Coordinates of C-alpha atoms in Angstrom, one line a residue:
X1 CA 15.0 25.6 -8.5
X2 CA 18.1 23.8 -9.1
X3 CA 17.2 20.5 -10.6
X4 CA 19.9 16.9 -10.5
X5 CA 19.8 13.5 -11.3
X6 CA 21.5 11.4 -8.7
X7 CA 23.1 7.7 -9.3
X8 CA 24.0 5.7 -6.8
X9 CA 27.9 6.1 -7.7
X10 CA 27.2 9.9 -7.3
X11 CA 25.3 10.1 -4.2
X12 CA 28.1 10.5 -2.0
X13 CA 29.6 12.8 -3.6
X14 CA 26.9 14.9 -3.5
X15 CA 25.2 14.7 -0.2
X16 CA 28.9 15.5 0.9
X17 CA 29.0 18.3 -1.6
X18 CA 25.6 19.6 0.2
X19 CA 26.3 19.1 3.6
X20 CA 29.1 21.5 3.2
X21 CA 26.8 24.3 1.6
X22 CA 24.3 24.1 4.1
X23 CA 26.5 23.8 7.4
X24 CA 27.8 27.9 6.3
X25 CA 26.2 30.1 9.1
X26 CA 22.5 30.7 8.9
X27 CA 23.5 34.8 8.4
X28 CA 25.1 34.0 4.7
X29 CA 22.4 31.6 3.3
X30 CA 18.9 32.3 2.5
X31 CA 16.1 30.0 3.5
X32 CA 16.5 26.4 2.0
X33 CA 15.3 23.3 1.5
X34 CA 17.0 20.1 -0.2
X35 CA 14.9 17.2 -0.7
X36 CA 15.6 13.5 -2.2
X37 CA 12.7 12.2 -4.3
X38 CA 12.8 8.3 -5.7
X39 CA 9.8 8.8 -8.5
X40 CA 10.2 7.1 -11.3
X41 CA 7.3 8.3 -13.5
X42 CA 8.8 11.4 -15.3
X43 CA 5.3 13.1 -15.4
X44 CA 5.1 12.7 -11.6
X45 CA 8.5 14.1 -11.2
X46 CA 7.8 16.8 -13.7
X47 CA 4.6 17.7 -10.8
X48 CA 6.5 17.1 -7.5
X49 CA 9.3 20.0 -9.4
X50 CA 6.4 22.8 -10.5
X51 CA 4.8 21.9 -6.7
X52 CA 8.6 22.3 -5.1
X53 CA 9.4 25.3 -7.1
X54 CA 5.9 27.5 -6.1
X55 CA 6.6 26.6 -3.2
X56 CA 9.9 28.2 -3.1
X57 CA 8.8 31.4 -5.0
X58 CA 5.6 32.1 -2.8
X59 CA 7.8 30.9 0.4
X60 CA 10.8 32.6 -0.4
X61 CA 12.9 29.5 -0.4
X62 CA 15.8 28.3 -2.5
X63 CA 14.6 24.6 -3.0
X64 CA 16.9 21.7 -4.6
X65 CA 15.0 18.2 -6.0
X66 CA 17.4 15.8 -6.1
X67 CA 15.9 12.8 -8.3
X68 CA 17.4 9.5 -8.0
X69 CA 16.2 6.3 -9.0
X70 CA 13.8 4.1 -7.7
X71 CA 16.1 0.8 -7.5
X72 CA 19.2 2.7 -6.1
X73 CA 17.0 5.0 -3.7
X74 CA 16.2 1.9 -1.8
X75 CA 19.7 1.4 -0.5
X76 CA 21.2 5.0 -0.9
X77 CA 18.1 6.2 1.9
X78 CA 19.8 3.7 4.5
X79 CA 23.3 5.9 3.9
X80 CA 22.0 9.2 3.5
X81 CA 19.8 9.4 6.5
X82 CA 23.0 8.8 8.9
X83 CA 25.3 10.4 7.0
X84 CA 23.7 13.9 5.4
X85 CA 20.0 13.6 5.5
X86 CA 18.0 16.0 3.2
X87 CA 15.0 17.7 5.1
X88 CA 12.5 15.9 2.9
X89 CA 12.7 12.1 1.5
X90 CA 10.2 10.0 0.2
X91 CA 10.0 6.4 1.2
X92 CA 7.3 3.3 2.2
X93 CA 5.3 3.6 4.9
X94 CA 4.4 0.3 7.0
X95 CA 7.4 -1.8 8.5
X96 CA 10.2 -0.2 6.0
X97 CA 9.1 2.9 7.3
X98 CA 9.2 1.7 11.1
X99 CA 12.2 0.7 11.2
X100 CA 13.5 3.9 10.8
X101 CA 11.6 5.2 13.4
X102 CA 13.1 3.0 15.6
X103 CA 16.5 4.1 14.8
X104 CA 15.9 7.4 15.7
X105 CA 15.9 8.3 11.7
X106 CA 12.6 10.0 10.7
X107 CA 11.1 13.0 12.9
X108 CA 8.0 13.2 14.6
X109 CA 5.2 15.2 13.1
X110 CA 2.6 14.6 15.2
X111 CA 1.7 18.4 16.3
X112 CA 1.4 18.8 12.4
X113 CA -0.4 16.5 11.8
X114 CA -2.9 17.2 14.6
X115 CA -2.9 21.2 13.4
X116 CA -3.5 20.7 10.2
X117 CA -6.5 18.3 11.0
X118 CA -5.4 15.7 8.5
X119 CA -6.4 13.0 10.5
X120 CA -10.1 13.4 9.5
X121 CA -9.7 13.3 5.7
X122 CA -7.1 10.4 5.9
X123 CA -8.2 6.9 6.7
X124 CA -4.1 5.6 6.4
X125 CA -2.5 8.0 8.8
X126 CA -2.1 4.7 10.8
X127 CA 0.5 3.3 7.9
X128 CA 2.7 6.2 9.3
X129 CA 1.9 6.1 13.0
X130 CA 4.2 4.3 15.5
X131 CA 3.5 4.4 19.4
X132 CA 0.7 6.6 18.4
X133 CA 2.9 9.5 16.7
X134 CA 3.1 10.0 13.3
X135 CA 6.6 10.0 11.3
X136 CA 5.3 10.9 7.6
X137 CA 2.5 11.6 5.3
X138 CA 0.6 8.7 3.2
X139 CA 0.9 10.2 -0.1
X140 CA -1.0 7.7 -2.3
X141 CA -1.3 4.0 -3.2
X142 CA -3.0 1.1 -4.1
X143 CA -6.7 -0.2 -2.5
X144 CA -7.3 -3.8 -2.7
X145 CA -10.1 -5.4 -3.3
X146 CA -12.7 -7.0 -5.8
X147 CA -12.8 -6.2 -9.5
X148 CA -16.1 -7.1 -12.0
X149 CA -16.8 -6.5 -15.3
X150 CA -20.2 -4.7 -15.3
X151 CA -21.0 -6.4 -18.9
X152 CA -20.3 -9.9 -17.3
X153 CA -22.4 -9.4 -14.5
X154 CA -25.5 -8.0 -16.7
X155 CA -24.6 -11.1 -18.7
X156 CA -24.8 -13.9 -16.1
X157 CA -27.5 -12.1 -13.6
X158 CA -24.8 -11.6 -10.8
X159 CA -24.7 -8.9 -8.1
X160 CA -21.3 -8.0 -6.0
X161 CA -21.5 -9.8 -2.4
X162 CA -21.8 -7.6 0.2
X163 CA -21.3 -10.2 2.8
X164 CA -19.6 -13.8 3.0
X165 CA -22.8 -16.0 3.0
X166 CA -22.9 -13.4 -0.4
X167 CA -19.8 -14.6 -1.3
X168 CA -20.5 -18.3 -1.2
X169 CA -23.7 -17.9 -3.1
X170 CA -21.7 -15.7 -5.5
X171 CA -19.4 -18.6 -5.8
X172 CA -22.6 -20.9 -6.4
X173 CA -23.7 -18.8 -8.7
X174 CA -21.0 -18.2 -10.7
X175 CA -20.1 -21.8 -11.6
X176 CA -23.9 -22.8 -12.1
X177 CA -23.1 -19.8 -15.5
X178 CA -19.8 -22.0 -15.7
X179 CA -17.7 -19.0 -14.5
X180 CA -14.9 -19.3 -12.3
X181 CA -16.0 -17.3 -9.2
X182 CA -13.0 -15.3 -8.3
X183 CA -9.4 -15.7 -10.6
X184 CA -6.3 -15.7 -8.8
X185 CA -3.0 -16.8 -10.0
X186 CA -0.8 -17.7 -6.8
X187 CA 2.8 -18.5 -9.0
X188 CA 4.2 -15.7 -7.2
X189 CA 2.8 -16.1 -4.0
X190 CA 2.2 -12.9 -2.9
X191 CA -2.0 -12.6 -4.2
X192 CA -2.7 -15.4 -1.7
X193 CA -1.4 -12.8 1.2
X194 CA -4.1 -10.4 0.4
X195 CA -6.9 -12.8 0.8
X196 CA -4.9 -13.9 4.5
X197 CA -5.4 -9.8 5.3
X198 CA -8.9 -9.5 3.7
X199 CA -10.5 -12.6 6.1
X200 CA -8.3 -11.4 9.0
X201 CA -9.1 -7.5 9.2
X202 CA -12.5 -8.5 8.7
X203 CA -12.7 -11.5 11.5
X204 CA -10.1 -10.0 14.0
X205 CA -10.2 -6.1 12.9
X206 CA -6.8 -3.5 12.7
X207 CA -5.5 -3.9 16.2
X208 CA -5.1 -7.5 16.0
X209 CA -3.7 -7.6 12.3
X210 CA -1.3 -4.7 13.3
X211 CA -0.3 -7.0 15.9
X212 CA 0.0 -9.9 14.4
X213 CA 2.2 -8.4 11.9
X214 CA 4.2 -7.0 14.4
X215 CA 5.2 -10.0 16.3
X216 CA 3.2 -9.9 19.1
X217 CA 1.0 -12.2 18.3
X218 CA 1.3 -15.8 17.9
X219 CA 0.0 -17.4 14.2
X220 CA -1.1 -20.7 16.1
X221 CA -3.2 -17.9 18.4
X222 CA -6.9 -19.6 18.2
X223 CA -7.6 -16.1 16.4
X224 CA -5.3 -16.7 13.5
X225 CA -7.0 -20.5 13.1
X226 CA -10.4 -18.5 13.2
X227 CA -9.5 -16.9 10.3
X228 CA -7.9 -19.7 8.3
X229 CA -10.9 -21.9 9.1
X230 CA -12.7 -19.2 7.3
X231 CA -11.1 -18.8 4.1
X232 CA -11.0 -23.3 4.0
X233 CA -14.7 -22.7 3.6
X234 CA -14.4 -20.6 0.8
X235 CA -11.4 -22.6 -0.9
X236 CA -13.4 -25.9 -0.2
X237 CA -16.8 -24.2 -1.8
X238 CA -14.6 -23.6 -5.4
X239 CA -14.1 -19.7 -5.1
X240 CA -10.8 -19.7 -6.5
X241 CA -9.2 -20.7 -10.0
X242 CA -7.9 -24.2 -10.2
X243 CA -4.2 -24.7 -10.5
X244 CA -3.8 -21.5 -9.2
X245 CA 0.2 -21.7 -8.3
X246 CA 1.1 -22.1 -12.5
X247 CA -0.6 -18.7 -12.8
X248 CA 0.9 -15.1 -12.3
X249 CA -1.3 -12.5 -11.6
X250 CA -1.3 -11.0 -15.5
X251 CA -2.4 -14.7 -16.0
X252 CA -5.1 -14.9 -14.3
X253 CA -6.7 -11.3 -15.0
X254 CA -6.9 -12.6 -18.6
X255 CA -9.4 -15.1 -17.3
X256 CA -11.4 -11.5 -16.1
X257 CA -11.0 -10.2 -19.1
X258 CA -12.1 -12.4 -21.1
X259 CA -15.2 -12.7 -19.2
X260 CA -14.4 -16.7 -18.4
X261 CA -14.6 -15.5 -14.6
X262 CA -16.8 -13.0 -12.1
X263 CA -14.0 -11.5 -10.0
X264 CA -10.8 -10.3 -9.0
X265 CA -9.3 -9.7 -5.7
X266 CA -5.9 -7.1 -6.7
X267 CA -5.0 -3.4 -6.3
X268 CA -5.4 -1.0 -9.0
X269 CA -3.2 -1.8 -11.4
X270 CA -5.6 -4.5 -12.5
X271 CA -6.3 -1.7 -15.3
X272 CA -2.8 -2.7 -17.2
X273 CA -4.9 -6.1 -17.8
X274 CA -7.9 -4.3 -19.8
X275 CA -8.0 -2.9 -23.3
X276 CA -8.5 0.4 -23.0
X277 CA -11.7 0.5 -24.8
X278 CA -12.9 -2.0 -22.3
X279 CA -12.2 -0.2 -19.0
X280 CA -15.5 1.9 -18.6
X281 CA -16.7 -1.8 -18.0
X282 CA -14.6 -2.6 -14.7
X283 CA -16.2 -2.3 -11.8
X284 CA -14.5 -1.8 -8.4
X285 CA -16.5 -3.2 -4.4
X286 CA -14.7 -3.8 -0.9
X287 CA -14.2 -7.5 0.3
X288 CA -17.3 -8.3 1.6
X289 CA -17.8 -8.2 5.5
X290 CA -17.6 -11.3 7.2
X291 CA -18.4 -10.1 11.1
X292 CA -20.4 -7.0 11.3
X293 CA -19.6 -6.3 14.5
X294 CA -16.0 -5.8 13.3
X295 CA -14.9 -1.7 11.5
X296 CA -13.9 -1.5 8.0
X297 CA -10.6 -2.0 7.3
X298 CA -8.4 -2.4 4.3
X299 CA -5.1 -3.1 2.7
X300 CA -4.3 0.3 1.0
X301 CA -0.4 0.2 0.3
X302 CA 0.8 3.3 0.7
X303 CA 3.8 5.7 0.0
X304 CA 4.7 8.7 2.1
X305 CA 7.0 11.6 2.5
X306 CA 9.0 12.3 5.9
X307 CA 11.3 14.9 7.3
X308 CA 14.7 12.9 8.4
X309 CA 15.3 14.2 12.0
X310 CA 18.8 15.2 11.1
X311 CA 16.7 17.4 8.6
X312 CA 19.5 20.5 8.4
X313 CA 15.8 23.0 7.9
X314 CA 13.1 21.2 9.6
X315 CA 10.8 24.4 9.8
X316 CA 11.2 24.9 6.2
X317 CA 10.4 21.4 5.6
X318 CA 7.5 21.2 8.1
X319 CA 6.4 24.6 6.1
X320 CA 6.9 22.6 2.8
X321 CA 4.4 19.6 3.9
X322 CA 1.8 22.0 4.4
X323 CA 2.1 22.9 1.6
X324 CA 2.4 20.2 -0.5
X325 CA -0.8 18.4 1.5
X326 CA -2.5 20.5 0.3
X327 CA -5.6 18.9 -1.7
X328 CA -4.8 20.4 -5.1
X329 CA -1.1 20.0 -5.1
X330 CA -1.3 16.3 -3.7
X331 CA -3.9 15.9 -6.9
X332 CA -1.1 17.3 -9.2
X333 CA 1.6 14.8 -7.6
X334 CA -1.0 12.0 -7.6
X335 CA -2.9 12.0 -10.7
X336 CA 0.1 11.0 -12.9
X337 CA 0.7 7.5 -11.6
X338 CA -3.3 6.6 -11.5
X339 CA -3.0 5.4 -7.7
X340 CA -5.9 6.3 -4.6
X341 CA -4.9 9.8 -3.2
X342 CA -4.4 9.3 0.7
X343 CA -6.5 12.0 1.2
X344 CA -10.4 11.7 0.8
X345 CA -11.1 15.0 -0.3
X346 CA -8.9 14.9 -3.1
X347 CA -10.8 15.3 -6.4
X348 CA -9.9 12.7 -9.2
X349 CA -12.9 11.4 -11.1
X350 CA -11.1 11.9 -14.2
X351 CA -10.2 8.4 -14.0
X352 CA -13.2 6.5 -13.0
X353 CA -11.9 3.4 -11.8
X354 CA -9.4 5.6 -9.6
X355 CA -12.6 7.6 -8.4
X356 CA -14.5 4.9 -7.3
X357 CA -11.5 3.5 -5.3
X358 CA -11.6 6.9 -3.9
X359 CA -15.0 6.9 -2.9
X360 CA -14.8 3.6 -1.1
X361 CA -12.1 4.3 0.8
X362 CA -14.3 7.3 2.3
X363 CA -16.1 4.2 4.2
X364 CA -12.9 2.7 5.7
X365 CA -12.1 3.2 9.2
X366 CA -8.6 2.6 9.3
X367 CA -5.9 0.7 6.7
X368 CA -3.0 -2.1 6.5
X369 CA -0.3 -2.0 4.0
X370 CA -0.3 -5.2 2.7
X371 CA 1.3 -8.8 4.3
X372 CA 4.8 -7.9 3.1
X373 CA 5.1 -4.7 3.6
X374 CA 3.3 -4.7 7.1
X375 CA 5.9 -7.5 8.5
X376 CA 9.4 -8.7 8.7
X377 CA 10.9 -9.6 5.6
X378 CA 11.3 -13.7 7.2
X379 CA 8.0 -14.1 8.3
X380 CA 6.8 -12.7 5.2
X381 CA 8.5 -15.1 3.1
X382 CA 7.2 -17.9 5.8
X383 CA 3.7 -16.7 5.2
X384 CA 3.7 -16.0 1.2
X385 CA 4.6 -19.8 1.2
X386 CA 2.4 -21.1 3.5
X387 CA -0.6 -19.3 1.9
X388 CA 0.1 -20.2 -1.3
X389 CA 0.2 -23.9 0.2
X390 CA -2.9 -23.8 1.9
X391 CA -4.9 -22.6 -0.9
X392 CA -3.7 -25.8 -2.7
X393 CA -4.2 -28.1 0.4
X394 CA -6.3 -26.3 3.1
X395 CA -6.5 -29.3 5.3
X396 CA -2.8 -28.6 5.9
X397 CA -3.4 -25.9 8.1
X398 CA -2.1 -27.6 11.0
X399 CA 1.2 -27.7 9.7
X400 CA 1.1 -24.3 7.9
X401 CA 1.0 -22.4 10.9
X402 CA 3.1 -23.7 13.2
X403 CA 5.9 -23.4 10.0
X404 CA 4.9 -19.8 10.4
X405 CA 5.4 -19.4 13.9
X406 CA 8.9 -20.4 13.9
X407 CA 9.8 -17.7 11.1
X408 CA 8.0 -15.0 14.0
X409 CA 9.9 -16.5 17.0
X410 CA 13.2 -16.1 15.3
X411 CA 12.3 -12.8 14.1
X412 CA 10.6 -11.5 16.9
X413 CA 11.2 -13.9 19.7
X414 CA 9.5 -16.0 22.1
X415 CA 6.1 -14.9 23.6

């Protein structure tokens, strides 16, 4: 298995370099496939090589990993897929990901997908679906939710809400033992997003979100105020850390860690906050359900792998993704960066905190990204500022939204 490390200064040269090889007639080649990863993580680069290069042995296929990094890989993907596509990339799934579906860039899978029966054992396939086909495979990523310290609760007599009225008696609770409820440190605006998607998928449910973040929905819809009116409640009852906006996220964990609060709402990497003699303590629990009547859903920000539809050996690479889904080689590329395989049956209670992650996305019914990865990058920015606003000054709602609106007209135009 040939083996390179790509720059961006070198990528030309290379994917030119390639697409000369592999346009020679199919009689004087073997069977190939050339694929782009972005992995930054050496020991998941190291896994995603041994998977690629069993593959090629058992397959009989001369395979080529060209590493590049992460940084670079984000513009060098919106060159290569035009100019000299590989037949397998790596990239987001969510609105980075649709938009090169809608330039004709990444091909459909669907009959793959549906084959291989993936859709049972993977609660995210909607991150890579688009006009119901899907364009990729979730590969892994981070579940948001509520974190606890087990100790602190046993400590304080507290119990993780299952519900909101649980949530505001949590909250009740909690200060009564002179905890803050829930930390959150809003400096960087983008934490306060994730409570906008928790109260949203739970009041209004997938569709709606999806279509929300899509444009097709307007944020001064009486659905969207639903929603906001719900999460004033829980601002105006004290939930959330005071002078939240001079605190970054690291910031405000320490406040968890210390024990000087209950919870957490944040995605896996919480763990980077803990000692590591103190993480058999964390505890992990959904966001509790607000209407019943409404399925569970959940952010889960996932990454995913495509086939390019210039792809120069598309049945090779359609052979490779069979391969690589499967449940022990998706373990071996997941288990080095500690995030949520996309796959349920995928085995990794090595790392507890990741297992029980694992074993509560089994309950959800379909997933989100996250608010700025599921939208335009300008309404985004609208929304990460008018969240973070709110959560200071909830009674501004009125303004908030309307502010928001105009960042999805110009975006996505007029309703």
């Amino acid at each position: 298995m040939a083996h390179f490390t790509l720059t961006r200064r070198s990528f030309l040269a290379t994917t030119a370099a390639a697409s000369v090889s592999l346009s020679m007639p199919a009689i004087a080649q073997s069977r190939e496939l050339v694929m782009i990863s972005n992995r930054g993580n050496p020991r998941q680069r190291a896994a995603l090589e041994k998977i690629a290069a069993d593959f090629g042995k058992a397959a009989g296929v001369k395979v080529s990993v060209n590493n590049m990094d992460h940084e670079a890989h984000k513009t060098a993907i919106r060159n290569y897929l035009v100019a000299s596509p590989p037949d397998i990339c790596f990239w987001f799934s969510g609105e980075r990901m649709r938009g090169f579906v809608e330039r004709g860039l990444f091909d459909d899978i669907s009959d793959l997908v549906d084959r291989e029966g993936w859709k049972s054992v993977v609660p995210s396939m909607s991150a890579v679906t688009v006009g119901g086909k899907q364009y990729g495979l979730p590969t892994s990523g981070i579940l948001w939710g509520l974190f606890y310290r087990q100790d602190t609760f046993d400590e304080h007599g507290l119990t993780p809400p299952e519900t909101f009225q649980d949530l505001l008696a949590f909250g009740e609770k909690s200060k009564a033992e002179g905890l803050t409820p829930i930390t959150i440190g809003t400096k960087n605006m983008w934490p306060a997003a994730g409570l906008f998607d928790h109260f949203n998928l739970r009041i209004n449910g997938l569709e709606f979100h999806q279509a929300l973040m899509e444009g097709k929905v307007s944020y001064t819809d009486a659905r969207v105020v639903k929603v906001m009116d719900t999460w004033a409640e829980a601002v105006n009852a004290g939930l959330f850390t005071q002078n939240a906006t001079s605190y970054a996220w690291e910031q405000a964990a320490t406040a968890l860690v210390q024990k000087r609060a209950g919870m957490m709402d944040l995605g896996l990497f919480i763990k980077q906050a803990f000692p590591e003699d103190e993480l058999d303590q964390v505890r992990f629990q959904l966001f509790p359900t607000v209407d019943p009547s409404v399925g569970r859903f959940e952010d889960f920000s996932v990454d995913s792998i495509h086939i390019p539809s210039g792809a120069p050996h598309p049945e090779v690479a359609r052979e490779f993704l069979a391969y690589f889904y499967q449940p022990e080689n998706l373990k071996a590329y997941v288990e080095p960066e500690g995030n949520v395989p996309a796959r349920t049956d995928v085995d990794l209670t090595s790392d507890p905190i990741v297992a029980m992650a694992t074993n509560a996305l089994k309950k959800v019914e379909g997933t989100a990204q996250y608010y700025d990865r599921d939208t335009s990058p300008d309404v985004a920015q609208a929304g990460l500022k008018g969240f973070q606003e709110f959560m200071v000054h909830p009674d501004r709602v009125d303004r908030i939204l309307p502010q928001i609106e105009r960042a999805r007209e110009r975006a996505y135009g007029a309703l």
